[in-house]
Amino acid sequence: MWHCTSCKSTCGADVPLPLETAEPYKRADLTPLHNPFPTTNRLNSQSLADQWFHTPSVKHTITVPATVVLGAQWGDEGKGKAIDQLAPQSTWAVRFQGGNNAGHTIVVGDTTLKLHQIPSGVTSRNCNLVLGDGMVIDPWVLDEELSRWEDLTGEKPEGERLFISERASVILPFHKYYDSADKVVGTTGRGIGPAYRDRIERVGIRFTDIEEVLSDSSIIEDTVLRMNKQLQTVGYDKEIQPSELSSQLQWILDRFGSAIKPTGLMVDLALRNGETVLLEGAQGALLDIDQGTYPFVTSSVVGRANATHGAGIHPGHITECFGITKAYCTRVGNGPFPSELSLEEGPGQHMAQVGHEFGTTTGRPRRTGWLDIIALKEAHRISGYSGLVVTKLDVLGGLDEIKICIGYELDGNPISHFPTRASDVERCIAVYETHPGFPALADEDWIDMAERSRKDGTGYDAMPGEVKNIVDRIEALSGIPVVSVGVGPDRRASIAKVGGPFDIVWDEATF
């Protein structure tokens, strides 16, 4: 098996060479101008091989699996834990959109990891990591994250198994200055929206552009002039100097130059060589820029359709798409939330306190509410989940009754769909069905239950009847198979459906 020197994989990290391509036409059918194939065997053609580095010694023509993990609510659903569990089965974990407005938390024993840009697959040492084409990346935050990881593990993965797409956009201090002026949407203030706006306006700087920008002072001057004018329009009194921007870009190049790669080609070749790829979503379905509660949304497409595009591969690679949902709902920031409860008392306060509902990225208290099946079905309509992971079911322990939103009333009329306009969603009154609650258990008791389910092979039958009833009802109402249930923050505190995709043995954490 051929291995690349830049990562622990059969990819080509410098200039990957696609192997035999699926051929809808015979080679003879193609005109010489458009025929990229030599008449001799490609791998035996020394003249062609001399043009490329890392020529592989294997070939695969069958598309092999890519698995997508997506948030099915308003974000903060517990995607990091699911990805951490799947990563040992994958050789690549790829973030495909968003930036450090994401916050994925992984708990292993006494260690809690809070990740914002590094893919959650970092916990598996044999998993390569990609910050993909569709991302906007804050290099300074990434530097801080990598430093914390090195302090914890002694590993410096950048350029070895962590790679930054040359097509990804750079978040600069300018973008955060501009974002701080937001008073309506309730953004994270991390510069995500302004960075995506620059990309759409085709004036942003990608990682591949940094060297070219640094070599032309006129580009620097024009960029600074534009930035300062935009800051003035939002009342920000700081001015950026050309020398400041040049210094920032040079630092990025010096710090991450070895990690900036054509990651789309790398991931594509890895798939062709029989490897498995985990595509890691950020935020949640109802924050999607096109399909969410606009304008109270994030700045990127968060669904399945963008997973492969933002990673630089085609959608035919996807074989599984898992939606992650809490057993209740939370939302950070402004925007409509039909099943919202009070944080001051009752079940809403219980969810917030027991579930430690504070944003991983912002630290802001999360708004809480009952599980909303209408919103969940909307997310499923957009991304087509092959399985549902229900997280934080343990948090509902101790409540006398548990409600599930099964419909809305809008201006006195019953509806069973999620309205398009945020103002309509704001007026929706949730319609509930009610189920008996179940007793609260200590974290250790939930972990024991989960480990017993794996040891005895009983799956959901290890749960008390009242708990299993909630799982069964979520599956019936949503129409999506529930493949795993989270019953605590620890990676061991999950109960998988017997024979399902999460019914696997995990390696012990190495950090």
Short mmCIF file of C-alpha atoms in Angstrom, two decimals, residues 6 11 29 122 130 136 139 144 222 236 357 371 392 445:
data_model
loop_
_atom_site.label_atom_id
_atom_site.label_comp_id
_atom_site.label_asym_id
_atom_site.label_seq_id
_atom_site.Cartn_x
_atom_site.Cartn_y
_atom_site.Cartn_z
CA SER A 6 2.50 14.27 4.71
CA CYS A 11 -3.94 10.28 -0.02
CA ASP A 29 -14.78 7.87 -28.07
CA VAL A 122 -8.89 14.93 16.47
CA VAL A 130 -9.36 18.92 7.23
CA VAL A 136 -14.04 30.69 6.99
CA PRO A 139 -6.01 31.62 12.18
CA GLU A 144 -4.90 28.88 20.35
CA ASP A 222 -6.89 48.71 -1.96
CA TYR A 236 -16.38 51.79 14.11
CA GLU A 357 -27.02 25.07 28.75
CA LEU A 371 -38.63 18.91 21.58
CA LYS A 392 -29.14 14.57 26.54
CA ASP A 445 -25.79 5.27 36.81
#
